[in-house]
Coordinates of C-alpha atoms and ligand atoms in Angstrom, one line a residue:
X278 CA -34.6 -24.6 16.8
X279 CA -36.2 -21.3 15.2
X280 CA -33.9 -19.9 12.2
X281 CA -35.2 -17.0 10.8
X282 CA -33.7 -15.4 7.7
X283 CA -34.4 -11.4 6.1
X284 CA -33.2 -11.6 2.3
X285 CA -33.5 -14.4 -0.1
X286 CA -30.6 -14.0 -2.1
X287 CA -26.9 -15.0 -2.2
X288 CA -26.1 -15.0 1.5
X289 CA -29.7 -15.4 2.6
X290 CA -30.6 -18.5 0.5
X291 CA -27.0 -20.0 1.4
X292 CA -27.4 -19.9 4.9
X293 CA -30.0 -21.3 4.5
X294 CA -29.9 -24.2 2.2
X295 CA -26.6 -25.0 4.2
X296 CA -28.4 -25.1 7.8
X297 CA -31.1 -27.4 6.1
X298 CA -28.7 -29.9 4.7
X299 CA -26.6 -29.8 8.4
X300 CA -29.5 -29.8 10.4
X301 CA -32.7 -31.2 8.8
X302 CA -35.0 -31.0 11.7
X303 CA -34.3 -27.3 12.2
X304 CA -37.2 -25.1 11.3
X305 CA -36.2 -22.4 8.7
X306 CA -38.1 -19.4 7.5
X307 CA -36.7 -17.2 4.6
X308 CA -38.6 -13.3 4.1
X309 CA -37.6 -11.8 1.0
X310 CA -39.5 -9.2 0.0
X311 CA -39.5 -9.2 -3.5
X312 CA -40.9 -12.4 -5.7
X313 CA -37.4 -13.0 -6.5
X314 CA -35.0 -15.6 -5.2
X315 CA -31.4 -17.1 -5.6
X316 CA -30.5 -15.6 -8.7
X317 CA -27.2 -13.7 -10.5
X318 CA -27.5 -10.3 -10.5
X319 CA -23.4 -10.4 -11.5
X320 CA -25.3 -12.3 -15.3
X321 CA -27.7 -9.2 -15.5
X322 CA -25.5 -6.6 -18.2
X323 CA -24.4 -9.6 -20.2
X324 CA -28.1 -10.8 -20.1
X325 CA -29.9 -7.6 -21.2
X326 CA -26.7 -7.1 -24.1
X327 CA -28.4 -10.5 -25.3
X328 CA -32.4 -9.9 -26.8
X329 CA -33.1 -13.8 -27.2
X330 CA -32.3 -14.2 -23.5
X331 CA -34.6 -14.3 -20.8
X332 CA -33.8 -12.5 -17.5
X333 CA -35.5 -15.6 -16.0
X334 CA -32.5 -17.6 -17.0
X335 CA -30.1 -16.1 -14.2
X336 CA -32.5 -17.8 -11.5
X337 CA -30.2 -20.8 -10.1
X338 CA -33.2 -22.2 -8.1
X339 CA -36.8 -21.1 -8.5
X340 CA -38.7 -20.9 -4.8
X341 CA -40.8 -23.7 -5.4
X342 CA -38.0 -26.3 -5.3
X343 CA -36.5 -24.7 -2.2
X344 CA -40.0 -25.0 -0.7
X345 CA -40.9 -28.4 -1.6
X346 CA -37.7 -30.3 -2.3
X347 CA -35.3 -28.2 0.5
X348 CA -38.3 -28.1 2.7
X349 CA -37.8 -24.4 3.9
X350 CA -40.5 -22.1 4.7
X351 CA -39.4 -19.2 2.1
X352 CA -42.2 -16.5 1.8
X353 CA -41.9 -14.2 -1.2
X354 CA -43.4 -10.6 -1.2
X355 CA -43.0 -10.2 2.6
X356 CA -41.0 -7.6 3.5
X357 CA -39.8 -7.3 7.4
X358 CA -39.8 -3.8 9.2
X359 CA -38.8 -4.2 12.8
X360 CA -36.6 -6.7 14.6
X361 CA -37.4 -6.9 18.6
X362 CA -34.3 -8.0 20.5
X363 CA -36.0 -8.5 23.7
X364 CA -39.2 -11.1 22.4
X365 CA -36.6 -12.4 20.3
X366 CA -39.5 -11.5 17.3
X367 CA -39.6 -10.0 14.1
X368 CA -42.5 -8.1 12.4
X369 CA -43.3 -6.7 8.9
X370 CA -46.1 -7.0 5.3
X371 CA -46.6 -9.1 3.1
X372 CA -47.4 -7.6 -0.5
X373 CA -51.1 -7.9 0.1
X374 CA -51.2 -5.9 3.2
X375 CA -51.4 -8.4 6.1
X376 CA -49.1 -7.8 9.2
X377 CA -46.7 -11.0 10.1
X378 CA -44.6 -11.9 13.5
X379 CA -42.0 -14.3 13.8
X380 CA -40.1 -16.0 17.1
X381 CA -36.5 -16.9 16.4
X382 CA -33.8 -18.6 18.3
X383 CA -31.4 -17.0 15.2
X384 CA -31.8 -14.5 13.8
X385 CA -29.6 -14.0 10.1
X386 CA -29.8 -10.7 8.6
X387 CA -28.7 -11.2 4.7
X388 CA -30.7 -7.7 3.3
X389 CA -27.9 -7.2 1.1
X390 CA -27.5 -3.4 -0.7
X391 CA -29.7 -0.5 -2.4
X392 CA -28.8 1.8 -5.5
X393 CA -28.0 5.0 -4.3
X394 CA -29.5 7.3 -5.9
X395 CA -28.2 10.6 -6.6
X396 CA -29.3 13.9 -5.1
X397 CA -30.3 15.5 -8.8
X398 CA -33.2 17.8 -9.8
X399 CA -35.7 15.5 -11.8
X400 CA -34.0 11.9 -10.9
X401 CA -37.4 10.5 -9.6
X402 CA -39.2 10.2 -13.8
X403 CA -40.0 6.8 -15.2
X404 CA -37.1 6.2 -17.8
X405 CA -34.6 6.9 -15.2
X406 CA -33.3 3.3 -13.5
X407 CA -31.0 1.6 -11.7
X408 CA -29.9 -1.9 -12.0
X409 CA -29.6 -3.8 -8.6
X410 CA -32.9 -6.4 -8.3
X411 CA -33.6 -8.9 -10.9
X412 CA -37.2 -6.7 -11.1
X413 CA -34.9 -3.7 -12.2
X414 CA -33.4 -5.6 -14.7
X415 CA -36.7 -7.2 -16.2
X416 CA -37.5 -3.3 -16.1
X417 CA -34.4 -2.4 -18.0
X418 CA -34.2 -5.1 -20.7
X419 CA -38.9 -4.5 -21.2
X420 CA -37.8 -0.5 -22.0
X421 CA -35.2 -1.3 -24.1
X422 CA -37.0 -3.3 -26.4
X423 CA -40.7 -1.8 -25.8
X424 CA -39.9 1.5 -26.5
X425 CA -37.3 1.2 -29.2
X426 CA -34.1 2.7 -27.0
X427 CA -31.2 4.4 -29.4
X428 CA -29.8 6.8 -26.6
X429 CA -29.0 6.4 -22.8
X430 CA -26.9 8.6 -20.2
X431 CA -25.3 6.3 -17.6
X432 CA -24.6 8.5 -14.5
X433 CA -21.7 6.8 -12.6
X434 CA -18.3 4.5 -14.0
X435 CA -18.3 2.1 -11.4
X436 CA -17.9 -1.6 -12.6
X437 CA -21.7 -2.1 -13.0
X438 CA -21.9 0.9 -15.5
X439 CA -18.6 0.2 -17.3
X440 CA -20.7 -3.2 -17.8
X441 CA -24.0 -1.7 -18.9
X442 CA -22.8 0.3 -21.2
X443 CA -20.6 -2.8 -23.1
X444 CA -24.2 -4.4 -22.9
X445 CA -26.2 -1.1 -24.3
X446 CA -23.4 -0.8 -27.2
X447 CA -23.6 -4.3 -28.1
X448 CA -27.4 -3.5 -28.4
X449 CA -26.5 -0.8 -30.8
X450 CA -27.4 1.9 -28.4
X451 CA -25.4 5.3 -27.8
X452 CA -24.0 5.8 -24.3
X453 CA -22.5 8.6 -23.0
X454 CA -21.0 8.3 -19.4
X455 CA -20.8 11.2 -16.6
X456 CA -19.9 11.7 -13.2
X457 CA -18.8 14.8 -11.3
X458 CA -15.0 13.3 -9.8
X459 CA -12.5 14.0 -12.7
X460 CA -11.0 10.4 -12.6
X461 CA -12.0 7.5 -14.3
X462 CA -11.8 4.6 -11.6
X463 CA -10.2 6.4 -8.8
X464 CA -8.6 3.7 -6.8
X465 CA -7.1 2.4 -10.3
X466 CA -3.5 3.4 -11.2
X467 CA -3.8 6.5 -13.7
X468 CA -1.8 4.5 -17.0
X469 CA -3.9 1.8 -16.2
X470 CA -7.4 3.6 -16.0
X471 CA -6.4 5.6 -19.1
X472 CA -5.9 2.4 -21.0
X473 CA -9.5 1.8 -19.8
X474 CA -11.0 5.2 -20.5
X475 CA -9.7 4.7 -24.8
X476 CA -11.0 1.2 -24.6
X477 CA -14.3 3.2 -23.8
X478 CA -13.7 5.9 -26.7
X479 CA -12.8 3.6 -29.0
X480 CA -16.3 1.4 -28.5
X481 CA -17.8 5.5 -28.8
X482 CA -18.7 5.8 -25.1
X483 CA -19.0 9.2 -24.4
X484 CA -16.6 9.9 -21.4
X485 CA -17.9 13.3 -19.3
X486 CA -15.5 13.2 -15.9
X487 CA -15.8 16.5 -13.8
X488 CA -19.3 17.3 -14.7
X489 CA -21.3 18.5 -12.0
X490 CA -24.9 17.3 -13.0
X491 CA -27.4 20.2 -12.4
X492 CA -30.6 18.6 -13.3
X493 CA -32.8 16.4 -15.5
X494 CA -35.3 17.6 -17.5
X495 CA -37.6 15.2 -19.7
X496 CA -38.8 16.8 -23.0
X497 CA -40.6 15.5 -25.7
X498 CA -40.9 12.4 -27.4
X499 CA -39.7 11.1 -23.8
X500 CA -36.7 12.6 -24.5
X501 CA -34.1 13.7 -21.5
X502 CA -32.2 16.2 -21.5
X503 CA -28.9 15.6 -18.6
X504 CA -28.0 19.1 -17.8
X505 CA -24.1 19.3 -16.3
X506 CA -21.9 21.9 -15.9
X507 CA -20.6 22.2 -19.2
X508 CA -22.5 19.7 -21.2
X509 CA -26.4 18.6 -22.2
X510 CA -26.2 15.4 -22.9
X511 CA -29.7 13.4 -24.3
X512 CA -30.9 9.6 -23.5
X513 CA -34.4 8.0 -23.7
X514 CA -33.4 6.3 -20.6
X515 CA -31.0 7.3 -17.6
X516 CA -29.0 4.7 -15.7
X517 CA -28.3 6.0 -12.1
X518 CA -25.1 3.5 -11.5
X519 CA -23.5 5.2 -8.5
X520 CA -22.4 2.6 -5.9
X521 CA -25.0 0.5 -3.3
X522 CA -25.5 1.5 0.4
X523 CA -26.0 -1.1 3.0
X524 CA -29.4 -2.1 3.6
X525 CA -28.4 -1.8 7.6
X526 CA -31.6 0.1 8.8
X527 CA -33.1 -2.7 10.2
X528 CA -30.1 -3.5 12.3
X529 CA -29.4 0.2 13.4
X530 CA -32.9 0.4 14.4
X531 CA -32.8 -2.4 16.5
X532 CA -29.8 -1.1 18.3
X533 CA -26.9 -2.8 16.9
X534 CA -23.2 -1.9 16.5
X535 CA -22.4 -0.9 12.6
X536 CA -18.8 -1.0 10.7
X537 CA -17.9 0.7 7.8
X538 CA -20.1 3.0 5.5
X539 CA -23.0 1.8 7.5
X540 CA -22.9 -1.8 7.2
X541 CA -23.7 -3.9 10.1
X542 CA -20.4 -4.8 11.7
X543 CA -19.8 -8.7 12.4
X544 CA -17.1 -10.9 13.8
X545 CA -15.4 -13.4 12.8
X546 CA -18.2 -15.8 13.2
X547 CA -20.5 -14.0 11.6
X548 CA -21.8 -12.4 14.9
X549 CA -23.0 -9.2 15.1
X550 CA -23.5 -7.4 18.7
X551 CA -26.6 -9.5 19.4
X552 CA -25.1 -13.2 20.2
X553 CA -28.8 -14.1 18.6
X554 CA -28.5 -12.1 15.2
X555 CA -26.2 -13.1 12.3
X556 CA -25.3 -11.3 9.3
X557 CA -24.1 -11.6 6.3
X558 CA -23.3 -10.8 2.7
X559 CA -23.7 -7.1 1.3
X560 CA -25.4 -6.0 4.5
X561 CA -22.7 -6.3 6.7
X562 CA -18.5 -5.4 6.8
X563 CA -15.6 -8.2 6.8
X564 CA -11.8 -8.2 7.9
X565 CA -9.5 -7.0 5.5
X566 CA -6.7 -9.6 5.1
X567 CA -4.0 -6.8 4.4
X568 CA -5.0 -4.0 7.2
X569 CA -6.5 -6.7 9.5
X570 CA -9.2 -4.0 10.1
X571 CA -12.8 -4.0 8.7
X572 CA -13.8 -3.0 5.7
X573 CA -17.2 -2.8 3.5
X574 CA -16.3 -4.6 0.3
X575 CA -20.2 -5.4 -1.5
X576 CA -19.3 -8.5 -3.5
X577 CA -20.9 -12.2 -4.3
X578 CA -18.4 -14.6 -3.4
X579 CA -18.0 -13.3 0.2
X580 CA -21.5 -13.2 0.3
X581 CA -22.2 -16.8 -0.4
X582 CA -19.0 -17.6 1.8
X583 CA -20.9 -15.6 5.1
X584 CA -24.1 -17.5 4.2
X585 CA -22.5 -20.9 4.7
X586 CA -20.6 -19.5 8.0
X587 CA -23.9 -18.3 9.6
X588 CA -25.3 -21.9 8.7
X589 CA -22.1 -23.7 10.3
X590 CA -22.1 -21.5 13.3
X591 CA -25.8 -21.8 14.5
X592 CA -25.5 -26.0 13.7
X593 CA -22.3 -26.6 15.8
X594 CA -19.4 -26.3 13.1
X595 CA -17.6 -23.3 14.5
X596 CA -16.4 -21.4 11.5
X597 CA -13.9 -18.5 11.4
X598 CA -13.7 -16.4 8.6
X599 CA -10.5 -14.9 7.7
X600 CA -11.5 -12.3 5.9
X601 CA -11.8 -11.1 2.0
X602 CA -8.9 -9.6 0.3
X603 CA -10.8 -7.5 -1.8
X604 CA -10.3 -8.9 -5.3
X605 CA -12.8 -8.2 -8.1
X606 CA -12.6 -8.7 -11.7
X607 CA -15.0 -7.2 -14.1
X608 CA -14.4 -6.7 -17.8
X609 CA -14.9 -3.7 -20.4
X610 CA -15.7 -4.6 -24.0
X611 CA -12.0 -6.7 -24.8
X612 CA -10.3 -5.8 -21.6
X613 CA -10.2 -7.8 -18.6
X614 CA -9.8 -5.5 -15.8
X615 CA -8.7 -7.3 -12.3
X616 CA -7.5 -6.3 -8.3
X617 CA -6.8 -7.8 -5.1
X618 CA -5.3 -6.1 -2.1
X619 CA -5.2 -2.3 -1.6
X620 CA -4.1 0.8 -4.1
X621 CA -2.2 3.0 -3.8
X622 CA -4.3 6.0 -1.4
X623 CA -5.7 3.1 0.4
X624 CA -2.4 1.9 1.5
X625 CA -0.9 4.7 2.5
X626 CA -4.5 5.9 4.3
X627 CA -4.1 2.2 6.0
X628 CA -0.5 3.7 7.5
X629 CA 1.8 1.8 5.3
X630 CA 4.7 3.3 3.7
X631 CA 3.7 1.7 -0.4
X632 CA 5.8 1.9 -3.1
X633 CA 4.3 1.0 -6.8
X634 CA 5.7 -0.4 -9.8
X635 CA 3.6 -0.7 -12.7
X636 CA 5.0 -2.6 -16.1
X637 CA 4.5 -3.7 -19.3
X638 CA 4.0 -7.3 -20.5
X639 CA 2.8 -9.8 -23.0
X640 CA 0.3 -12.2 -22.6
X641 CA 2.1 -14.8 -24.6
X642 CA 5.8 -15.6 -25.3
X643 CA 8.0 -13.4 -27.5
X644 CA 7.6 -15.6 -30.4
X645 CA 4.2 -16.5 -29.7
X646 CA 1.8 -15.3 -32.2
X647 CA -1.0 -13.5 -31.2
X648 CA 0.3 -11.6 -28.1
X649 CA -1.1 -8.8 -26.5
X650 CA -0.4 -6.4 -24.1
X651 CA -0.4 -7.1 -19.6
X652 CA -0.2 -4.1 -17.4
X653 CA 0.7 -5.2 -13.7
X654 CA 0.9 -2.5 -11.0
X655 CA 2.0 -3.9 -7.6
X656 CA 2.6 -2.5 -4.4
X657 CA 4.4 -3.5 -1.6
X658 CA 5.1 -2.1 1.7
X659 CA 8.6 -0.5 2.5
X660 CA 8.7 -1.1 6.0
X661 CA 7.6 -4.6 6.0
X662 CA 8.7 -5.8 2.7
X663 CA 4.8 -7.1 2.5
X664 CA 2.6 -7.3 -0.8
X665 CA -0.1 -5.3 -0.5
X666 CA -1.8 -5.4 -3.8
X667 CA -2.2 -5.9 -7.4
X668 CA -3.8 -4.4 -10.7
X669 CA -4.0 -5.9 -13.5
X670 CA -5.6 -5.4 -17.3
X671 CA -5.1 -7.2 -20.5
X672 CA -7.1 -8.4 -23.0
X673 CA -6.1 -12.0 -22.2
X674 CA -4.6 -13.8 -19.1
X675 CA -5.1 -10.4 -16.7
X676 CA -8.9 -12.1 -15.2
X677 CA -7.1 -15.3 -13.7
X678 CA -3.8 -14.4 -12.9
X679 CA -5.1 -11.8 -10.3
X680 CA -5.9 -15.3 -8.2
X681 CA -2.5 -15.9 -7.4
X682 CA -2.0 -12.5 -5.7
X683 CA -5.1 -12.9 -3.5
X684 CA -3.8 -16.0 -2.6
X685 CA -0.1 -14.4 -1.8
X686 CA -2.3 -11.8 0.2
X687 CA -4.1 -14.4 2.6
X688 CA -0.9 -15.7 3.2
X689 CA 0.5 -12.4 4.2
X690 CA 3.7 -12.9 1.8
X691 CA 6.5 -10.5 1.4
X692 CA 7.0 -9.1 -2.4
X693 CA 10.2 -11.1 -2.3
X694 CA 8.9 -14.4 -1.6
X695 CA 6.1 -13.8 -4.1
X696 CA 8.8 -13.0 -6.4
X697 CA 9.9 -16.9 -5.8
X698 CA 7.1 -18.4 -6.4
X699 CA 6.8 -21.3 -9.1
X700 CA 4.3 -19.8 -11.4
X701 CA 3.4 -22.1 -14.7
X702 CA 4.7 -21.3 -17.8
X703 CA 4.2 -22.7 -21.5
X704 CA 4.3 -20.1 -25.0
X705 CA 0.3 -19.8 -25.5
X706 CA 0.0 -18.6 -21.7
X707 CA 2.5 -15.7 -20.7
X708 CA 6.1 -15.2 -20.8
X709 CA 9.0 -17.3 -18.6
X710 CA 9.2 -14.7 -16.5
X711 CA 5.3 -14.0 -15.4
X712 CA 4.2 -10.8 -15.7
X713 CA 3.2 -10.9 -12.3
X714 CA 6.8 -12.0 -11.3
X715 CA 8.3 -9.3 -13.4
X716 CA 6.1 -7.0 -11.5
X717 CA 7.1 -8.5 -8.3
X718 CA 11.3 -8.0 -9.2
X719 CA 10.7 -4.7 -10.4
X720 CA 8.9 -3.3 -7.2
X721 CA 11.5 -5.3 -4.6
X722 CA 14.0 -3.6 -6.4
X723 CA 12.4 0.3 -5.2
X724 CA 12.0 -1.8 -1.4
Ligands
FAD1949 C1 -25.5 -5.6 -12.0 C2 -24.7 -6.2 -10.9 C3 -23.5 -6.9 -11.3 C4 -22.8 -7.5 -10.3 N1 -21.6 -8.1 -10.7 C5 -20.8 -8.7 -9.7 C6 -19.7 -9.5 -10.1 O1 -19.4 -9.6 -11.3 N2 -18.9 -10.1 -9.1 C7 -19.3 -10.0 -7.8 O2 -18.6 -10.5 -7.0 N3 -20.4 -9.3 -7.4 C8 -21.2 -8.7 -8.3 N4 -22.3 -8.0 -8.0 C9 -22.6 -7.9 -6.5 C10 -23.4 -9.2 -6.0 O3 -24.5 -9.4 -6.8 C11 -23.7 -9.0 -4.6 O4 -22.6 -8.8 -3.8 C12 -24.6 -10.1 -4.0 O5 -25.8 -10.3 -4.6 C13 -24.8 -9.8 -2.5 O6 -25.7 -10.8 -2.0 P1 -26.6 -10.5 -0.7 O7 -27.4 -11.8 -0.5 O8 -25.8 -10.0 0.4 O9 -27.6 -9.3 -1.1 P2 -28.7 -9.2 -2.2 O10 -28.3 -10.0 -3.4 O11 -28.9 -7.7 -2.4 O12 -30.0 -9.8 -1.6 C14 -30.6 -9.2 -0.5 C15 -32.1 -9.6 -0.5 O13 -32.7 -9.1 0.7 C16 -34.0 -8.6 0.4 N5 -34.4 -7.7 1.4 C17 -33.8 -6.5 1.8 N6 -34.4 -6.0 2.8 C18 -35.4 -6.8 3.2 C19 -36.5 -6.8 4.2 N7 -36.5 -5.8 5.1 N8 -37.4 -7.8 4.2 C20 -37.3 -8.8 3.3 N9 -36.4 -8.9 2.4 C21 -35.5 -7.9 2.3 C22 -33.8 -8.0 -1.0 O14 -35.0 -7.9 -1.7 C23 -32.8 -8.9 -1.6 O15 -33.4 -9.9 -2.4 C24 -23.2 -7.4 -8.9 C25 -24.3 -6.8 -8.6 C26 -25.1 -6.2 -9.5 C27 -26.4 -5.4 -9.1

């Protein structure tokens, strides 16, 4: 049997390691077409905050050993432009120019996301980058130290540019953020995300919500010049951090069914509308455990998770996957900033009627030296007494403890039997009462 794979990262390199190990005599070909292969791009701001570190670290296995110790057919620098459904073939480049076809019996599509870059006057200059391929970060981290960086503009505060600009700061570098939506982390509880935006301040990130960027000029002394609606502000290098797209094109082209914001829609086996084609990972959508519908949530686990599914399902162990609950964590400078589940807009847009409750706890016990402060939102549904999702920040003990409500939310739990459960307690580590279960009584107590 023919297994063919497009993308040689986290859901791509899964799927196939996995199908290797479950089926040796099957005959897999991985296309990526970049050199790169099976590495963290999650490690990239905390490896460019670090000089004496090379990028090169975050690879977890190099292609040679795949090729000669896994025994699959992985061809860097060939990039594939056309599936045909009807030969069953794909077609595409390599890097030096020569055409390539392949047969498959599968077919796994694991393309995973591209930066999108924004629509602005002068964003297509050398100096202005995003950060999505291990080549854009070897990029970023060669700038910084070639050409002696002191000033960047990050456009965007997504998670990846709250993390790039901890990493420029700790370089010693001045940042100033901007974006054109007022609100710092939109889908975050407003006393939450203001806790986040003076963490920001006080580390002297320059915080510009509600500026509408006209252009960018470069001036000299490859100087730019970020041109807003009320504000100039100056960098020697622009970071476009925006959000990813799907990299679907390949599937739309070839005629088949996509979910949300583009991705290529799957179902629970990791099927897409071609019984012969597979997807996984950043390319394509997922159930949401809370709504039960699908949703476009771009992160690694799930990506790995969807590799090995794809790998089960074309060698005869048929997986189901329930679906992702949408937690992420992600920190900025000493916070530790964590969800699961839906907020507030998105659970009422899902046709739920949420109420909130958002307190104030410590991370230790009252006695406890060294405490700090644990902001918990939580939301549960008045109509069906359900949890339907949880915020957390702290600068200790918020990263972990978000775990226990994605586990709550695969298990479809109301906010009162969460409010049971037997959550661990000792002084160093939180309070008798959790803060999560504190959370939990308050809410139930608005249900
Ligand atoms: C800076 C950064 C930080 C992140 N931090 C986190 C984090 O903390 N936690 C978390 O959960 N997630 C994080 N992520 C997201 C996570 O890295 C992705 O969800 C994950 O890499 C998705 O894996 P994937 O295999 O689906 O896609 P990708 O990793 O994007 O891999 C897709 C591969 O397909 C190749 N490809 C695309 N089209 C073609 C084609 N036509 N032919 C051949 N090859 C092709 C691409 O070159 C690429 O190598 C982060 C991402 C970035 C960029």
């Amino acid at each position: 049997m023919k297994f063919v794979i497009i993308g040689g990262d986290a859901a791509g390199m899964s799927a196939a390691s996995r199908a290797k190990r479950r089926a040796p005599e099957m005959e897999i070909t991985v296309f990526e077409k970049t050199n790169d292969v099976s590495y963290s791009a999650c490690g990239m701001p905390y490896n460019i905050a670090d000089p004496n570190r090379s990028i090169e670290e975050l690879v977890v296995r190099q292609a040679h050993v795949f090729r000669e110790k896994n025994h699959i057919d992985l061809r860097t620098g060939h990039f594939v432009e056309k599936i045909d459904r009807e030969s069953k073939n794909i077609t595409g480049r390599s890097i030096q120019g020569h055409t390539f076809t392949m047969e498959y019996d599968y077919l796994l599509l694991a393309t995973g996301a591209s930066p999108i870059i924004p629509s602005i006057e002068g964003v297509n200059q050398d100096g202005i980058v995003a950060l999505k391929s291990l080549e854009d970060g070897r990029k970023i981290k060669d700038f910084i130290s070639h050409k002696g960086i002191r000033k960047t503009v990050i456009i965007g505060m997504g998670y990846i540019a709250l993390e790039m600009a901890e990493a420029l700061r700790a370089l010693g570098i001045q940042v100033d953020m901007v974006k054109p939506r007022p609100d710092l982390l939109p889908w975050m509880n407003r006393e939450i995300a203001e806790i986040v935006k003076k963490e920001l301040i006080d580390h002297k990130v320059g915080i510009h919500a509600g500026q509408k960027i006209q252009r960018i000029e470069k001036h000299e002394k490859g100087i730019f010049k970020v041109i807003c609606s009320d504000v100039i502000l100056e960098g020697e290098m622009i970071l476009a951090a925006v959000g990813v797209t799907p990299n679907s094109q390949l599937g739309e082209a070839a005629g088949l069914e996509l979910g949300p914001a583009n991705s290529i829609a799957i179902d629970r086996h990791t099927k897409t509308s071609d019984p012969h084609i597979f997807a996984a990972g950043d390319c394509a959508d997922a159930y949401h455990v809370v709504t039960g519908g699908k949703a476009w949530v771009p992160l690694a686990l799930r990506a790995n998770r969807a590799g090995w599914a794809v790998a089960d399902n074309i060698t005869g162990n048929h997986v189901e996957l329930e679906g992702i609950a949408g937690t992420a964590v992600f920190k900025v400078f000493d916070l530790q900033v964590a969800r699961s589940g839906l907020g507030m807009r998105e659970a009422e847009s899902s046709g739920f009627d949420p109420v909130e409750t958002v307190i104030q706890s410590r991370s230790r016990a009252h006695a406890h030296p060294g405490a700090s402060t644990i902001w918990v939102q939580i939301i549960g549904d008045k109509k069906s007494g359900r949890l339907l999702g949880a915020q957390l920040l702290g600068r200790e003990g918020a990263a972990h403890r978000i775990n226990a409500v994605a586990v709550a939310l695969h298990q479809k739990m109301t906010v009162e039997a969460f409010s049971q459960c037997d959550l661990a307690y000792a002084p160093p580590f939180g309070p008798v009462w959790d803060p999560l279960l504190t959370a939990a009584n308050q809410t139930l107590k608005k249900m």
